[in-house]
CSV table of C-alpha atoms in Angstrom, one decimal:
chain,number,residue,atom,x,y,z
A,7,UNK,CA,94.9,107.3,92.2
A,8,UNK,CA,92.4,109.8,92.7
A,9,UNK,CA,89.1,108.9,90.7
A,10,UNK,CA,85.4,110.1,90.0
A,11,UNK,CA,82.6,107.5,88.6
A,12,UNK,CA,79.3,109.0,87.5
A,13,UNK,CA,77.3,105.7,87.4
A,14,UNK,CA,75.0,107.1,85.2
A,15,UNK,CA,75.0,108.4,81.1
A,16,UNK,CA,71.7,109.9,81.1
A,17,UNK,CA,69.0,110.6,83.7
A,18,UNK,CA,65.1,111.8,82.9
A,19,UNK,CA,63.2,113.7,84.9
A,20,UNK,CA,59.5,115.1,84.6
A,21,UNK,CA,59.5,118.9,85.2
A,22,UNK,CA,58.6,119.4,88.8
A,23,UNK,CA,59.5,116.4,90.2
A,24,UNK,CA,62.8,116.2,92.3
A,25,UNK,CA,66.1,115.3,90.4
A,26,UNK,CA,69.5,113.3,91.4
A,27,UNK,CA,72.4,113.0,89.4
A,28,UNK,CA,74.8,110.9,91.3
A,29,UNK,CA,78.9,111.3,91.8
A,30,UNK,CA,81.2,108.9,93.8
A,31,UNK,CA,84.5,109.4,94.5
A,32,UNK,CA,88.0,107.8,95.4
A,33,UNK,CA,90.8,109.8,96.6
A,34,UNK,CA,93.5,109.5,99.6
A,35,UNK,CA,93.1,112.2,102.2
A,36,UNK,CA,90.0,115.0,102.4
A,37,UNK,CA,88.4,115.7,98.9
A,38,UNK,CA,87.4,118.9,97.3
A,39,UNK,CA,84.1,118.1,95.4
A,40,UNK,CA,82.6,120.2,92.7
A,41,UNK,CA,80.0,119.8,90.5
A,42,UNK,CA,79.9,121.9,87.0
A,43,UNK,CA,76.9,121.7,84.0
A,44,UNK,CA,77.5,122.3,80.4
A,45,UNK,CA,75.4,123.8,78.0
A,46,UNK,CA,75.6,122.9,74.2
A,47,UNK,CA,78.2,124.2,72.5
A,48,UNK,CA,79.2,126.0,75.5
A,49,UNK,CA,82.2,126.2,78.6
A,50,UNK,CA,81.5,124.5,81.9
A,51,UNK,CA,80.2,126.3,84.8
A,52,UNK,CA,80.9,126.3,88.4
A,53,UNK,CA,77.5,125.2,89.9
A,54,UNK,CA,78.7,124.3,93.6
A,55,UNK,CA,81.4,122.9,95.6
A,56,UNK,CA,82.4,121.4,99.0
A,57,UNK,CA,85.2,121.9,100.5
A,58,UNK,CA,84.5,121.2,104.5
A,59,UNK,CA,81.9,121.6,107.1
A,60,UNK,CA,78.1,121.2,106.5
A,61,UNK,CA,77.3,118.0,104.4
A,62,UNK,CA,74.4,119.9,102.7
A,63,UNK,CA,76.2,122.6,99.7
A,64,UNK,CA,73.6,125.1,98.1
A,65,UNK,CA,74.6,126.2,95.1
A,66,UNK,CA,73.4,128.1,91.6
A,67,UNK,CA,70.2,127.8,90.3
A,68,UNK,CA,68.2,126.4,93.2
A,69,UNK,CA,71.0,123.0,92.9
A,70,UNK,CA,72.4,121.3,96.2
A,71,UNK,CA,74.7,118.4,96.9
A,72,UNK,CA,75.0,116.3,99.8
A,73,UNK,CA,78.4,115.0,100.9
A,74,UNK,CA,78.3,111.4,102.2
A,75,UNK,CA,82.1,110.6,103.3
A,76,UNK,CA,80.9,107.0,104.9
A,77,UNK,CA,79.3,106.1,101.1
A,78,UNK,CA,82.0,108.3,99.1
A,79,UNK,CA,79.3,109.9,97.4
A,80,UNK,CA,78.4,113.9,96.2
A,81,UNK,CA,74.9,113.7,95.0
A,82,UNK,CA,73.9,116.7,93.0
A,83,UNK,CA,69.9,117.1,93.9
A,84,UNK,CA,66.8,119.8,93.4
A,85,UNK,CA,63.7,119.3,94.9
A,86,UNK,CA,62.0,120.9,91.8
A,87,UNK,CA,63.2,120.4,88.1
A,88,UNK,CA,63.3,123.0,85.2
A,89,UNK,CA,62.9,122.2,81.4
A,90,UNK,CA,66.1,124.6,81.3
A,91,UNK,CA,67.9,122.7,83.6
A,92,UNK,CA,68.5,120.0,80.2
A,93,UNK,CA,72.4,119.8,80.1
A,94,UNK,CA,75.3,117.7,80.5
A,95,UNK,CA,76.4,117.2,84.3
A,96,UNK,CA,79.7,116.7,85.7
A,97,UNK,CA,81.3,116.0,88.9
A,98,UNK,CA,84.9,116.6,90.3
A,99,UNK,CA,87.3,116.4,92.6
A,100,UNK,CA,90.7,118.2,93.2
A,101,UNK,CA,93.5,116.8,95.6
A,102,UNK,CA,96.4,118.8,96.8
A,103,UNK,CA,99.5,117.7,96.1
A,104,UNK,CA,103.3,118.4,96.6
A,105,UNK,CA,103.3,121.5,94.4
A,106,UNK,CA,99.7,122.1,92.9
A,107,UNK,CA,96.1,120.4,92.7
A,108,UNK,CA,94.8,118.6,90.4
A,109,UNK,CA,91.5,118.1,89.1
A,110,UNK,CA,89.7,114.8,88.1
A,111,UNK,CA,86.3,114.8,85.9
A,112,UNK,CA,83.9,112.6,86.2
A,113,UNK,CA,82.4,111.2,82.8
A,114,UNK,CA,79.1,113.6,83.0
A,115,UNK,CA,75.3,112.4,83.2
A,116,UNK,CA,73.0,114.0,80.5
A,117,UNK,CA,69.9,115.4,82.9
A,118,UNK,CA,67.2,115.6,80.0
A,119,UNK,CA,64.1,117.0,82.3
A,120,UNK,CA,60.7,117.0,79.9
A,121,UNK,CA,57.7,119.3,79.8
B,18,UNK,CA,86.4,141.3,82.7
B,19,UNK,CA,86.1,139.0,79.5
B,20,UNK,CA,87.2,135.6,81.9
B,21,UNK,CA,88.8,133.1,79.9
B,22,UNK,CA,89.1,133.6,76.2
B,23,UNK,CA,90.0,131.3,73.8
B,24,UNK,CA,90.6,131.5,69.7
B,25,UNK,CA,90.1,130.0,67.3
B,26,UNK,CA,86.2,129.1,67.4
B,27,UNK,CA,87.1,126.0,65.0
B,28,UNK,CA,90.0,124.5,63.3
B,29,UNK,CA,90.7,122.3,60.9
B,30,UNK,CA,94.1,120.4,60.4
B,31,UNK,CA,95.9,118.0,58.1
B,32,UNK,CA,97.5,115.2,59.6
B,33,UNK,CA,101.0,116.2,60.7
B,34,UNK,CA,100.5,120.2,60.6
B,35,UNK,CA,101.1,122.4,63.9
B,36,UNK,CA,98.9,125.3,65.4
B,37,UNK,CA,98.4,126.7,68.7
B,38,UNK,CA,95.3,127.4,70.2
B,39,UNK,CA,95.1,130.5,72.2
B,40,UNK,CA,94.0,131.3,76.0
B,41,UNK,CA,94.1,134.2,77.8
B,42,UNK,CA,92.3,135.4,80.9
B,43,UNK,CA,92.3,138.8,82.4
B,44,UNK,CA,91.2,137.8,85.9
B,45,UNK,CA,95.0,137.6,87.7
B,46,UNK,CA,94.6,133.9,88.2
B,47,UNK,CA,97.5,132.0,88.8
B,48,UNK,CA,96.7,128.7,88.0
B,49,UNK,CA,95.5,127.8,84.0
B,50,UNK,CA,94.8,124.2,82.5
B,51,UNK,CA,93.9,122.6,79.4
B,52,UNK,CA,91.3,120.0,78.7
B,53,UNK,CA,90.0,117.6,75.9
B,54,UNK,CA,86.2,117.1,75.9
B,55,UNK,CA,85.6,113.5,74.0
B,56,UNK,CA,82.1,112.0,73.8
B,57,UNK,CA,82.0,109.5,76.7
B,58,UNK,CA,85.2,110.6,78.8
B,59,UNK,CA,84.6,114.1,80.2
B,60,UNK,CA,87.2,116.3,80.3
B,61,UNK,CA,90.9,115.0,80.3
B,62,UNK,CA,93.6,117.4,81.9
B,63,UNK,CA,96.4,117.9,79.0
B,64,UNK,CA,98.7,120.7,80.6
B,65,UNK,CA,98.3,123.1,83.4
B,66,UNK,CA,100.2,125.8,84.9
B,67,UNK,CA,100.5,127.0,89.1
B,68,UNK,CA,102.3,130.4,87.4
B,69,UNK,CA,104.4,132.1,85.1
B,70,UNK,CA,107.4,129.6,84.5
B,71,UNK,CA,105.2,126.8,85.8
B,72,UNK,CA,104.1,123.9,84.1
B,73,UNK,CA,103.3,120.3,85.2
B,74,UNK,CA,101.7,117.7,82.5
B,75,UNK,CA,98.3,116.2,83.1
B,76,UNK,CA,96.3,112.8,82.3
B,77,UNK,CA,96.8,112.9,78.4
B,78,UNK,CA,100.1,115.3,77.5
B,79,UNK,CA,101.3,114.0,74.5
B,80,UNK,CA,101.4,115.4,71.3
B,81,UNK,CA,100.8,118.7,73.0
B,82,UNK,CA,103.5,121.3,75.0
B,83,UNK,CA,102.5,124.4,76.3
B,84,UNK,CA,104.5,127.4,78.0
B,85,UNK,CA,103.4,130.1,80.7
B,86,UNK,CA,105.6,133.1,80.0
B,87,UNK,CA,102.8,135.8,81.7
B,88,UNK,CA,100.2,135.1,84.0
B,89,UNK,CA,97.5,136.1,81.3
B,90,UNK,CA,98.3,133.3,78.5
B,91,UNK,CA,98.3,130.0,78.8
B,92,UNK,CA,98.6,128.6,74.9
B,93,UNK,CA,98.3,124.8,73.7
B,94,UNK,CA,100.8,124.0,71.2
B,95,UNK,CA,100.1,120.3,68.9
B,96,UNK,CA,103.5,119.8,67.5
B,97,UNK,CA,102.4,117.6,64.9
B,98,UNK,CA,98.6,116.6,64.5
B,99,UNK,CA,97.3,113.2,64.9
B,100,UNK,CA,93.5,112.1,64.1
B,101,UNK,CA,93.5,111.2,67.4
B,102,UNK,CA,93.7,115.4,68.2
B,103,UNK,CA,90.3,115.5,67.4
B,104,UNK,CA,88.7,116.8,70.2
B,105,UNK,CA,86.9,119.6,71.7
B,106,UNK,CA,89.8,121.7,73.5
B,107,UNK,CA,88.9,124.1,77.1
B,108,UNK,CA,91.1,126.2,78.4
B,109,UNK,CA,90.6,127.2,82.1
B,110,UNK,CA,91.9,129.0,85.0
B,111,UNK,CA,90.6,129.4,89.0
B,112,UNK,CA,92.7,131.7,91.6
B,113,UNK,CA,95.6,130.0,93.7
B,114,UNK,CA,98.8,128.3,92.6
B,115,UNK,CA,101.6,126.9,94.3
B,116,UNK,CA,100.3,128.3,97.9
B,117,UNK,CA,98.1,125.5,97.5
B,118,UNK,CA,94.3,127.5,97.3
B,119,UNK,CA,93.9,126.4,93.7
B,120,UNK,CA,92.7,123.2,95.4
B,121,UNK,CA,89.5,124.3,96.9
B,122,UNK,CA,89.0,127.3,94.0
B,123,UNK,CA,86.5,126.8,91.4
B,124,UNK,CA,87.9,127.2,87.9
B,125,UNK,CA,86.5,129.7,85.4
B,126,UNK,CA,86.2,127.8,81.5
B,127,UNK,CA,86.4,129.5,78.3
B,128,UNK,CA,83.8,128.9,75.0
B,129,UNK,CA,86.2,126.0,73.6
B,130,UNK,CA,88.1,125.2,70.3
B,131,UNK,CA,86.6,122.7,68.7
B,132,UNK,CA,89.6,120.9,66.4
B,133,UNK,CA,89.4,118.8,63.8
B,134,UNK,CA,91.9,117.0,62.3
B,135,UNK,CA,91.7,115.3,58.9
C-alpha cells in the first residue's frame, strides 16, 4: 500500500537560515509528490509538485523540493526562512489506479520559524 | 470563481442526528473528495468522486455516504453521528477524472467545516 511518513512533528528554524521539512514515500510504480501548507483555521494550499523530469521542483513562495527516487525522499527546502512561513506542512503522494488516483497525506510537520 | 465552497462554518451534533455538509465548486473539475483533519493524522480521504455518477470510498468511509449528481456538488452525508465524527471536515476538487490526469493535478481545498459532535 501506498504510504507517506513525515518523520518529523515539529521543525524550528531561525528566520534567515535555510529550512527542510522532510517527506518519504512508499508506493509501487512512479509517484506523483506534492507538498501543501496550512494556515490556521484555514484550507490547504498547493505549494508544489513533481510529477517527472528535473529532480529540483520550484514552487510558491520562494519553496523547492528535491526528489531523491534512490532514498524515496521529497524534501521540502528554502534557502532563506520567513517568520510568515509558520504553518503546518504536508506531503503527498497520488497513484494512478484502475479507475481514478488517489491521494495519500502525510501526517504534517509544524515549521515554527522565530524572529 | 469562488473555488471550493463549503457550509456550514461550524456544527454542532447530538449523538445519533444526521446533517450534510455542503461542497460546491464552480471551477468544472471533475474529480471532488472529502477529508477529515484529526490532530496527529493529517488528512484522511472519506469519499471522492472521478464525475457525476462516480463515487469510490476512501481510507475512513464509514458512517458517511455521499452522492455526485452534478459536477458542481459534491455533499458529505453522516447518517447517524458518532463522537468519533468529530473532526475538522475539507472538501476538495483538482481537474481530471477517469482519463486518469486527476493523478498528477493539484487539488483546490475549501475553508472547512469544523464538526462537533456531543
Amino acid at each position: 500500500a501506498q504510504s507517506v511518513a513525515q518523520p518529523e512533528d515539529q521543525v524550528n528554524v531561525a528566520e534567515g537560515n535555510p529550512l527542510t521539512v522532510k517527506c518519504t514515500y512508499s508506493v509501487s510504480g512512479n509517484p506523483y509528490l506534492f507538498w501543501y501548507v496550512q494556515y490556521p483555521n484555514r484550507g490547504l494550499q498547493f505549494l508544489l509538485k513533481y510529477i517527472t523530469g528535473d529532480n529540483l521542483v520550484k514552487g510558491s513562495y520562494g519553496f523547492e523540493a528535491e526528489f531523491n527516487k534512490s532514498q524515496t525522499s521529497f524534501h521540502l527546502k528554502k534557502p532563506s526562512a520567513l517568520v510568515s512561513d509558520s504553518a503546518l506542512y504536508f506531503c503527498a503522494v497520488r497513484q494512478w489506479y484502475s479507475s481514478a488516483s488517489k491521494i495519500i497525506f502525510g501526517s504534517g510537520t509544524r515549521l515554527s520559524i522565530r524572529p | 470563481n469562488a473555488g471550493v465552497t463549503q457550509t456550514p462554518k461550524f456544527q454542532v451534533l447530538k449523538t445519533g442526528q444526521s446533517m450534510t455538509l455542503q461542497c460546491a465548486q464552480d471551477m468544472n473539475h471533475e474529480y471532488m473528495s472529502w477529508y477529515r483533519q484529526d490532530p496527529g493524522m493529517g488528512l484522511r480521504l472519506i469519499h471522492y468522486s472521478v464525475g457525476a455518477g462516480i463515487t469510490d470510498q476512501g481510507e475512513v468511509p464509514n458512517g458517511y455516504n455521499v452522492s455526485r449528481s452534478t459536477t458542481e456538488d459534491f455533499p458529505l452525508r453522516l447518517l447517524s453521528a458518532a463522537p468519533s465524527q468529530t473532526s475538522v471536515y475539507f472538501c476538495a476538487s483538482s481537474l481530471g477524472g477517469l482519463a486518469g490526469a486527476s493523478s498528477y493535478n493539484e487539488q483546490f481545498f475549501g475553508p472547512g467545516t469544523r464538526l462537533t459532535v456531543l
